[in-house]
CSV table of C-alpha atoms in Angstrom, one decimal:
chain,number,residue,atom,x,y,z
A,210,UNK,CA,36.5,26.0,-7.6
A,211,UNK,CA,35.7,27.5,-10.5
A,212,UNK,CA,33.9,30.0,-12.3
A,213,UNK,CA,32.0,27.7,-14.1
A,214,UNK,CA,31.5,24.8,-11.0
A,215,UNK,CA,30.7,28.4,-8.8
A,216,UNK,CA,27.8,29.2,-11.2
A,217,UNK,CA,26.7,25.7,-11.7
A,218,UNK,CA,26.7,25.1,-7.5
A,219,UNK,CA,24.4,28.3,-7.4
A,220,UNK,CA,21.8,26.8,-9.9
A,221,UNK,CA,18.4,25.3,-9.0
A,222,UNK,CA,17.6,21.7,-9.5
A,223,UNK,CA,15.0,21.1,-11.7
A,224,UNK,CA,12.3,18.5,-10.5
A,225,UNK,CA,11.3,16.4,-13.9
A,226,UNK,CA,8.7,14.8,-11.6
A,227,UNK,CA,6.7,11.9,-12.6
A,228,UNK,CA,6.2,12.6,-16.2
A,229,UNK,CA,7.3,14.8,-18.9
A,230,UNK,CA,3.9,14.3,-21.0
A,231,UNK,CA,1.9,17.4,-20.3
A,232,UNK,CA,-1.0,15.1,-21.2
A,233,UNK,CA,-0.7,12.9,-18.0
A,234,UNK,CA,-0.5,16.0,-15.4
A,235,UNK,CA,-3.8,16.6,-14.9
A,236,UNK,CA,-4.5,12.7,-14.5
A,237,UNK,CA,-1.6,12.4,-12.0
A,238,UNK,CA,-2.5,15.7,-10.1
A,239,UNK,CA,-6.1,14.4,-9.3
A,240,UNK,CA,-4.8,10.9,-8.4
A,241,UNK,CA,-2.4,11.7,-6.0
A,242,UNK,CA,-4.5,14.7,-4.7
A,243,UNK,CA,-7.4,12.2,-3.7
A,244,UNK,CA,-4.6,9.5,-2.1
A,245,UNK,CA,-2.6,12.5,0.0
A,246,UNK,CA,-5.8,13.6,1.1
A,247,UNK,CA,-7.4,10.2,1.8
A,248,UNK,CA,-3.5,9.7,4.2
A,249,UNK,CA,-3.7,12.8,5.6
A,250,UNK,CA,-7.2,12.6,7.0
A,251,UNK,CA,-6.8,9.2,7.7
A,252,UNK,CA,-3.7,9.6,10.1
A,253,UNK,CA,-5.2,13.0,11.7
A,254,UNK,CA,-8.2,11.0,12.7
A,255,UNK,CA,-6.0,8.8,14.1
A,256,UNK,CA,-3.8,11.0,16.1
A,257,UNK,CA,-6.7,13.0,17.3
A,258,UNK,CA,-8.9,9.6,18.3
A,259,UNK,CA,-5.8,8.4,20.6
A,260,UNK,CA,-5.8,11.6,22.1
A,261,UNK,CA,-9.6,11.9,22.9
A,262,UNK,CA,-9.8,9.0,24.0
A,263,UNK,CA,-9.4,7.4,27.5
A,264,UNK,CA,-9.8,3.8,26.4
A,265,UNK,CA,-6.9,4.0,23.7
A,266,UNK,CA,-4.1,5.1,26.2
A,267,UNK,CA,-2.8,1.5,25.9
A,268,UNK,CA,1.2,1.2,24.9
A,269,UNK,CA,-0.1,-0.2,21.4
A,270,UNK,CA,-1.9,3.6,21.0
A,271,UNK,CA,0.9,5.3,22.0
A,272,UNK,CA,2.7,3.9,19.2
A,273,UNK,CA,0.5,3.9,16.8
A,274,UNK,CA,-0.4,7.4,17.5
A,275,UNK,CA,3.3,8.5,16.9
A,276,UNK,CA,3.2,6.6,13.8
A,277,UNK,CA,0.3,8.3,12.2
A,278,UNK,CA,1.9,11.6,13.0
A,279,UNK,CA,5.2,11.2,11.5
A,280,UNK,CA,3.1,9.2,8.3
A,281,UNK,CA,1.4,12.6,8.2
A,282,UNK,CA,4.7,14.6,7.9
A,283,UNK,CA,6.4,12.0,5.6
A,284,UNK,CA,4.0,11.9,2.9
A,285,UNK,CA,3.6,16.1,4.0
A,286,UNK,CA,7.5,16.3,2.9
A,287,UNK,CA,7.0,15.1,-1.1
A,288,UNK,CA,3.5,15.3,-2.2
A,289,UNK,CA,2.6,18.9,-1.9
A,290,UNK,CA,5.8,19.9,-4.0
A,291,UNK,CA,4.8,16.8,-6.5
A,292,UNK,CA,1.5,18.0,-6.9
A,293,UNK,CA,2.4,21.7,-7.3
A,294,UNK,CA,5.1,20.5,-9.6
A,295,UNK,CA,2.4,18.6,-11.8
A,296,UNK,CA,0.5,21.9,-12.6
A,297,UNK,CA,3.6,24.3,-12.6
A,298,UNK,CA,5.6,25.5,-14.9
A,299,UNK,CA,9.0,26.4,-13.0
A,300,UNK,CA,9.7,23.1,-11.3
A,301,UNK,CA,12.6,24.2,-9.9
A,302,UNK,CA,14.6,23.9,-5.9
A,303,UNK,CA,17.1,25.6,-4.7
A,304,UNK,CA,20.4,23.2,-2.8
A,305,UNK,CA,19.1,24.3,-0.1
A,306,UNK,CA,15.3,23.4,-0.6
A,307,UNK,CA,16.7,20.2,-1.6
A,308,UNK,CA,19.1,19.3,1.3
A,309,UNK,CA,15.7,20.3,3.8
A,310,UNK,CA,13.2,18.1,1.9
A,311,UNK,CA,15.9,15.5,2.2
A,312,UNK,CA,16.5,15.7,5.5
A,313,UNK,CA,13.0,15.5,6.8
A,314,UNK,CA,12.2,13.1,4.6
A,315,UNK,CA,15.1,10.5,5.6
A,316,UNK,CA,14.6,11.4,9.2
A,317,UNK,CA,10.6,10.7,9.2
A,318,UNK,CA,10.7,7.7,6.7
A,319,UNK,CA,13.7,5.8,9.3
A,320,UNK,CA,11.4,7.3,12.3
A,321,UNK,CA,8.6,5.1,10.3
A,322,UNK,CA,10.8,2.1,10.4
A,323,UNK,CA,11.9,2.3,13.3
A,324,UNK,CA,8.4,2.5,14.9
A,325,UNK,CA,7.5,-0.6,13.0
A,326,UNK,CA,9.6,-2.6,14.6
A,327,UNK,CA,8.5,-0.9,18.1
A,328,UNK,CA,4.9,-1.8,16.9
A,329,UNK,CA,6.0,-5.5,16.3
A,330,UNK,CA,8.0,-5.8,19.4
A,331,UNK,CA,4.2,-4.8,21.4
A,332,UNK,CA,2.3,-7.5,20.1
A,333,UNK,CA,5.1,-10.4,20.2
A,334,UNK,CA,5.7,-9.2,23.8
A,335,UNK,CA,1.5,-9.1,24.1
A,336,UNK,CA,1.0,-12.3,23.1
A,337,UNK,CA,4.1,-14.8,24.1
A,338,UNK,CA,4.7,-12.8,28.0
A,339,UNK,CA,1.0,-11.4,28.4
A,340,UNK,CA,1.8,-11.6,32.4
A,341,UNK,CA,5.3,-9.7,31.9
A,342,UNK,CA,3.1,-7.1,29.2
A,343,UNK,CA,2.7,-4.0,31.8
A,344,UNK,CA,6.1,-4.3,33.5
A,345,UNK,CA,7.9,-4.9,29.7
A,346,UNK,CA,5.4,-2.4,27.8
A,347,UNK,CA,5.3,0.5,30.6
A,348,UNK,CA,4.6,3.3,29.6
A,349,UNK,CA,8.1,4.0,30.6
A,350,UNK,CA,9.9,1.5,27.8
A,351,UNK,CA,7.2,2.9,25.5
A,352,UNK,CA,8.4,6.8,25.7
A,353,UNK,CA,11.9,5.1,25.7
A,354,UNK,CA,10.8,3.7,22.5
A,355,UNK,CA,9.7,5.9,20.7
A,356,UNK,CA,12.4,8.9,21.9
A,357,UNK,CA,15.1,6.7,20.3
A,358,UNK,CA,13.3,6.1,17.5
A,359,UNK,CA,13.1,9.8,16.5
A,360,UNK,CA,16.4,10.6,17.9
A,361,UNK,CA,17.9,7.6,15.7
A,362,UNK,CA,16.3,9.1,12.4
A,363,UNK,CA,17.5,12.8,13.1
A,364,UNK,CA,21.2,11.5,13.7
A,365,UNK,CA,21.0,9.4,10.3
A,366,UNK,CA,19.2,12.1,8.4
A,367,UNK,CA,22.2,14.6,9.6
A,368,UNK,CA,24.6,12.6,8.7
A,369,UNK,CA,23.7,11.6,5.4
A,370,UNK,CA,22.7,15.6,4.5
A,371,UNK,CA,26.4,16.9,5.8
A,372,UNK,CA,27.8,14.5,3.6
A,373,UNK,CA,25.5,15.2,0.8
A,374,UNK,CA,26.3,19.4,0.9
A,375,UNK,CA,29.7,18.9,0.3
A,376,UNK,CA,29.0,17.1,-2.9
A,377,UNK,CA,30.0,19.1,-6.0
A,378,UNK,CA,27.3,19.6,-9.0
A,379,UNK,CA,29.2,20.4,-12.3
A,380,UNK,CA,26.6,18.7,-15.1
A,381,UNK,CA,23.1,18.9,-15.3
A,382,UNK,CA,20.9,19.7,-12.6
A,383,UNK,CA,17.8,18.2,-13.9
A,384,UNK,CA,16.5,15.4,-11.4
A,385,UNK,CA,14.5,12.5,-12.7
A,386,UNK,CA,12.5,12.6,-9.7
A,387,UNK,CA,9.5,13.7,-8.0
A,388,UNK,CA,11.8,15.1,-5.2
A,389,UNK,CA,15.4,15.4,-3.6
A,390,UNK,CA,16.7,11.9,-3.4
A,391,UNK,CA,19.6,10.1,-2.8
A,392,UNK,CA,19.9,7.9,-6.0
A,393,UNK,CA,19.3,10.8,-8.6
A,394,UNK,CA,21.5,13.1,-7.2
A,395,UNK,CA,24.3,11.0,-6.5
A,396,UNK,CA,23.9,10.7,-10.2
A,397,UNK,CA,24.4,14.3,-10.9
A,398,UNK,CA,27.1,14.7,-9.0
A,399,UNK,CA,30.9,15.0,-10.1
A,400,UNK,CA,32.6,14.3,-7.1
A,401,UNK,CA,33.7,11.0,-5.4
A,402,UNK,CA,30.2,9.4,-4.0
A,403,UNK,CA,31.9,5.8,-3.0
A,404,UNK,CA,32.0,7.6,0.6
A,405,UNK,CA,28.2,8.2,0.4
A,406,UNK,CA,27.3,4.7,-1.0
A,407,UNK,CA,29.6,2.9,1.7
A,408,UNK,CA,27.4,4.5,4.2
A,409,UNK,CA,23.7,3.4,3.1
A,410,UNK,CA,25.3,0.1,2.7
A,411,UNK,CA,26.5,0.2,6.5
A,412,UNK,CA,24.9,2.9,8.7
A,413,UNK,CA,21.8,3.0,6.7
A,414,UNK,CA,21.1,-1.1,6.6
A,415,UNK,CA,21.2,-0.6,10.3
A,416,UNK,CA,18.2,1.6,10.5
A,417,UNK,CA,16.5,0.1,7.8
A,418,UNK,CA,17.7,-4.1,7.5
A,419,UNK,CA,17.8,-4.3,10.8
A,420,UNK,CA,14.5,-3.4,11.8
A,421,UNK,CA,12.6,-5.0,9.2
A,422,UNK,CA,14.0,-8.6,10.6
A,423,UNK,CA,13.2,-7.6,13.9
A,424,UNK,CA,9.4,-7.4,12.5
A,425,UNK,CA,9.8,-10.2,10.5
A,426,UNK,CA,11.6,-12.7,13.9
A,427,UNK,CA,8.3,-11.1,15.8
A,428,UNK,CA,5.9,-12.5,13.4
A,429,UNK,CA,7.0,-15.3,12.8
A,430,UNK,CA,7.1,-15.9,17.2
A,431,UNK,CA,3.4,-14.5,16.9
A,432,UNK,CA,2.4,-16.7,14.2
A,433,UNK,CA,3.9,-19.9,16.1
A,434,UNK,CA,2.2,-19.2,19.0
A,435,UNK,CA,-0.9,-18.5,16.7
A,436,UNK,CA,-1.0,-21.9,15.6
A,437,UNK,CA,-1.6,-23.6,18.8
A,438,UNK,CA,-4.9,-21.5,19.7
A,439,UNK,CA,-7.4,-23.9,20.1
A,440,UNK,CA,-10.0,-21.6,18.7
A,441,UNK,CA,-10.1,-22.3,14.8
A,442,UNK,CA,-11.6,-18.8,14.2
A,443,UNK,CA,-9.3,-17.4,16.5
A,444,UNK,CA,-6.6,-18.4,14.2
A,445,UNK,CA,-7.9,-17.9,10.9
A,446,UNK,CA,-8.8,-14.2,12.7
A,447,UNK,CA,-5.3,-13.8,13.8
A,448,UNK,CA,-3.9,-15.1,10.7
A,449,UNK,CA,-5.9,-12.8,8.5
A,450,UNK,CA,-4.7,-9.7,10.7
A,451,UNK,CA,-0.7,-10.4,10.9
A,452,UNK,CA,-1.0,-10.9,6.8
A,453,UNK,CA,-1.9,-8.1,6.2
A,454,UNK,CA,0.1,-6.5,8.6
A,455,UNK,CA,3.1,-7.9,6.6
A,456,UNK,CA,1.8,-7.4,3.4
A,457,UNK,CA,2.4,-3.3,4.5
A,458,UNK,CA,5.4,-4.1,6.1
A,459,UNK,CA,6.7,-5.9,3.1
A,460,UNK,CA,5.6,-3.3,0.3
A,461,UNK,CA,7.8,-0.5,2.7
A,462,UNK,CA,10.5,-2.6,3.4
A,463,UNK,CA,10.7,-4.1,0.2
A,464,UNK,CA,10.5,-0.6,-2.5
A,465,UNK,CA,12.9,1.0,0.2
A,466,UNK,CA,15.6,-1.7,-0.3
A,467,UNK,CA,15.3,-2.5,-3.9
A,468,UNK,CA,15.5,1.6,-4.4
A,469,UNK,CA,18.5,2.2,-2.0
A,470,UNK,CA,21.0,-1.1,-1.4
A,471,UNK,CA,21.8,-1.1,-4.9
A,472,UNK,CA,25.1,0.9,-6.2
A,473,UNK,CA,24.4,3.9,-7.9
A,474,UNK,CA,25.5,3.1,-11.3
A,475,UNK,CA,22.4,0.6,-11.5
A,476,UNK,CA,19.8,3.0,-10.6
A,477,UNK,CA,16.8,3.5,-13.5
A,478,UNK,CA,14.6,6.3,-12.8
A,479,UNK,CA,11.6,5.2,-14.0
A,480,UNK,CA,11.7,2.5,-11.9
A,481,UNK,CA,12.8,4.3,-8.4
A,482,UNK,CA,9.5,6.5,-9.1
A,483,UNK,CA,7.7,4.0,-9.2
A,484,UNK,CA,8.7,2.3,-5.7
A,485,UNK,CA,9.4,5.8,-4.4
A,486,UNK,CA,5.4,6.2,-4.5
A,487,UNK,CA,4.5,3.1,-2.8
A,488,UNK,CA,6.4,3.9,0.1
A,489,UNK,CA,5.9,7.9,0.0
A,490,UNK,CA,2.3,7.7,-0.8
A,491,UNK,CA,0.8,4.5,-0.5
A,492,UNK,CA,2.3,2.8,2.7
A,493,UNK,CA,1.4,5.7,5.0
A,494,UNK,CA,-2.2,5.7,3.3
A,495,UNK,CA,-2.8,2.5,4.4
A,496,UNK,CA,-1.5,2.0,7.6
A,497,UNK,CA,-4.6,3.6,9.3
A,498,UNK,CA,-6.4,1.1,7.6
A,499,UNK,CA,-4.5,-2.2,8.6
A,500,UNK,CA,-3.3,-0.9,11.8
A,501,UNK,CA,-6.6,1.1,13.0
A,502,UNK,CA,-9.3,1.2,11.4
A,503,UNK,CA,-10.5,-3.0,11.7
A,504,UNK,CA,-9.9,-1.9,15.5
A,505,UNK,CA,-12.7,-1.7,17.4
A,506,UNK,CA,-11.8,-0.1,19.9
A,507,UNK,CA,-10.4,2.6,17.4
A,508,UNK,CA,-13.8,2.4,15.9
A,509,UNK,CA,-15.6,3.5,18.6
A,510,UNK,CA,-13.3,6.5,19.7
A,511,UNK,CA,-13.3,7.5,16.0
A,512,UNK,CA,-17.3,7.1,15.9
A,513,UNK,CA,-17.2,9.4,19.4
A,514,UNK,CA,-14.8,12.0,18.4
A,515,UNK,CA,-17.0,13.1,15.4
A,516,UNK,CA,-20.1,14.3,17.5
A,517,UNK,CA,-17.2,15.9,19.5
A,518,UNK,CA,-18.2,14.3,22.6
A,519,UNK,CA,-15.2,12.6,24.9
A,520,UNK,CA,-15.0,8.7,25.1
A,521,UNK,CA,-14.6,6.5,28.3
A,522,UNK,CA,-13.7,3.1,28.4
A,523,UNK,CA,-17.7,2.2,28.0
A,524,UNK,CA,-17.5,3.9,24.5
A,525,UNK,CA,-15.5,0.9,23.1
């Protein structure tokens, strides 16, 4: 390599962020403030109510409770940077900084995914084998669960971030983005990336496609066996809850596809910000809220956790 490609390998990338108008930094840095800090809280109460309590130790808590944590440290990846970005003048990361922040963030958002489908798996198993739920659900199949879910993400993460360092930066190392992602830096880069964009096709529609029609064959299992409750408020009740379970599902699954499956020549910017946010800000603020929070048995740890008091099965 080099001169030139030496000294243009040891420059920082330079984070554009989410807008280049100085007028709309403020705006964006109070928005995004309130919405990190509404997901952050919201997950920690989570995490901490599971804990506490002795009535949420079923295998539905146990996931949700490792969901909320890694939605805490995937939104914990971007955000603080963005928001320091919006308000800073020197917007800059080294390759190094860049390869971490990617690496976390691909291994927690595929740990999110991944957990979905765990979470989906528990209530078709719940509701179409109810006498086979403690023997299929242990707590067991549950830790199983969720260790190869994390395991998974790491091994995808490292993969794609070995490949990733030995790209070659020769041009400009300004990224249209609020962070390090793929799609903007394969952009940037001079070298061959048809080796890069072969794997998210293959490897990373695995840990992405694949789970998402997992949820999608367990909802639609739920929803048949929904229909022949005899309870008409029981189903309208059961309806409302696994739409709006899908309605998340569907805004994560559906801004992570359109941004990534698509080659890299047809990438727009302005557009991959746009989904980048629903499913790096928005999705993890709202999964307390579908998943937890019209719980009442989550309710009533949560409403028992602030007096500081420990809950029993009575509590709920």
């Amino acid at each position: 390599m080099d001169a030139t490609n030496e000294s243009s390998e040891e420059a920082p990338f330079i984070l554009l962020g989410l807008t280049t108008s100085p007028g709309q930094r403020r705006p964006l840095f109070v928005l995004f403030l309130v919405l990190y800090v509404a997901g952050i809280l919201g997950n920690g109460l989570i995490v901490a109510a599971i804990r506490a309590s002795s009535a949420l130790h079923a295998p539905m808590y146990f996931l949700l409770a490792h969901l909320s944590f890694a939605d805490l440290c995937f939104t914990s990846v971007t955000v603080p940077k963005m928001l320091a970005n919006l308000l800073a003048h020197d917007r800059s990361i080294s390759l190094a900084g860049c390869l971490t922040q990617m690496y976390f963030f691909f291994a927690l958002g595929v740990t999110d995914s991944c957990l979905l489908a765990a979470m989906a798996y528990d209530r078709y198993v719940a509701i179409r084998h109810p006498l086979h739920y403690a023997t299929r659900m242990s707590r067991a199949v549950c830790t199983a669960l969720v260790a190869t879910a994390w395991l998974v993400s790491h091994l995808h993460s490292l993969l794609h971030i070995l490949l990733m360092a030995r790209l070659s930066f020769c041009s400009s190392h300004q990224v249209p983005h609020f962070f390090c992602d793929h799609q903007p830096l394969l952009r940037l880069s001079c070298s061959d990336t048809r080796h890069i964009q072969l794997l998210i096709f293959t490897e990373g529609a695995a840990v992405v496609v694949t789970p998402f029609l997992l949820i999608l064959a367990s909802y639609g299992a739920i929803a048949a066996a929904v229909l022949r409750l005899p309870s008409a408020s029981g189903r309208l009740r059961a309806v409302s809850t696994c739409g709006s379970h899908l309605a998340v599902v569907g805004l994560f699954y559906g801004t992570v596809i359109a941004v990534y499956f698509q080659p890299t020549s047809r990438y727009e910017a302005e557009r991959g910000r746009v989904a980048t946010v629903m499913y790096t800000v928005v999705t993890p603020m709202l999964n307390p809220v579908i998943y937890s929070l019209r719980n009442r048995d989550v309710q009533g740890a949560l409403r028992a956790l602030c007096p500081g008091r420990r809950i029993s099965a009575a509590d709920s």
